[in-house]
Coordinates of C-alpha atoms in Angstrom, one line a residue:
M1 CA 115.2 87.7 92.7
I2 CA 111.8 86.0 93.0
V3 CA 111.5 84.6 96.5
C4 CA 107.9 83.4 96.3
S5 CA 106.9 81.9 93.0
C6 CA 103.3 81.4 94.0
N7 CA 102.7 85.1 94.7
V8 CA 105.6 86.4 92.5
L9 CA 107.2 88.3 95.3
S10 CA 110.8 89.5 95.0
D11 CA 113.4 90.1 97.6
H12 CA 113.1 93.8 96.8
D13 CA 109.3 93.7 97.6
I14 CA 110.0 92.0 101.0
R15 CA 112.8 94.4 101.9
A16 CA 110.6 97.4 101.1
V17 CA 107.8 96.2 103.3
V18 CA 110.2 95.4 106.2
Q19 CA 111.5 99.0 106.0
T20 CA 108.1 100.7 105.7
A21 CA 105.6 98.6 107.6
A22 CA 107.9 96.6 110.0
P23 CA 106.0 93.3 109.9
R24 CA 106.9 90.9 112.6
T25 CA 105.9 87.6 110.9
T26 CA 106.0 86.2 107.5
A27 CA 102.1 86.2 107.5
E28 CA 102.3 90.0 108.0
V29 CA 104.7 90.3 105.1
Y30 CA 102.2 88.5 102.9
G31 CA 99.4 90.7 104.2
C32 CA 101.3 93.9 103.6
L33 CA 101.9 92.8 100.0
G34 CA 98.2 91.9 99.5
C35 CA 98.5 88.1 99.3
S36 CA 98.8 85.1 101.6
A37 CA 101.0 82.0 101.8
Q38 CA 100.3 79.3 99.3
C39 CA 102.7 76.4 99.4
G40 CA 104.9 77.9 102.2
R41 CA 108.3 76.9 100.7
C42 CA 109.4 80.5 100.7
A43 CA 108.7 81.2 104.4
I44 CA 112.3 80.5 105.5
S45 CA 113.7 82.7 102.8
I46 CA 111.3 85.5 103.7
R47 CA 112.3 85.2 107.3
K48 CA 116.0 85.5 106.5
I49 CA 115.3 88.6 104.3
M50 CA 113.3 90.1 107.2
I51 CA 116.2 89.7 109.6
E52 CA 118.7 91.1 107.1
A53 CA 116.5 94.1 106.2
R54 CA 115.5 95.0 109.7
P55 CA 117.0 98.4 110.6
V56 CA 119.4 98.3 113.5
T57 CA 118.5 101.0 115.9
G58 CA 120.0 99.9 119.2
G59 CA 123.4 99.9 120.8
P60 CA 126.4 97.8 120.1
A61 CA 124.8 94.5 121.4
D62 CA 121.9 95.0 118.9
R63 CA 124.3 95.6 116.1
E64 CA 126.3 92.5 117.0
S65 CA 123.1 90.4 117.1
A66 CA 122.0 91.8 113.7
A67 CA 125.3 91.0 112.2
Q68 CA 125.0 87.4 113.4
G69 CA 121.4 87.2 112.1
K70 CA 119.9 86.9 115.5
T71 CA 116.9 88.7 117.1
S72 CA 117.0 90.3 120.5
G73 CA 113.9 88.5 122.0
V74 CA 113.1 91.5 124.1

C-alpha cells in the first residue's frame, strides 16, 4: 500500500528500512529512502508502521509494550 503519495513510499519500503537501518524518527526513514517529507500527512502512518515493524528483542515487558504499540522510553 502507498503510504506517502508525495514520495511514492509503500508500507513495504518503510518496513524494510526499519528492519535494516533501524531509524528512530520519520525524518530518518525518509533519509534512508533517499527523500524528505513534503506535505507531512503520512508522518503518523509512517510512525505507526515503524512501531509495528520494530523487532522485539527484550524480555516479556518489551513484548507486552510492543503488542500494545508502545515504546519503552529507555
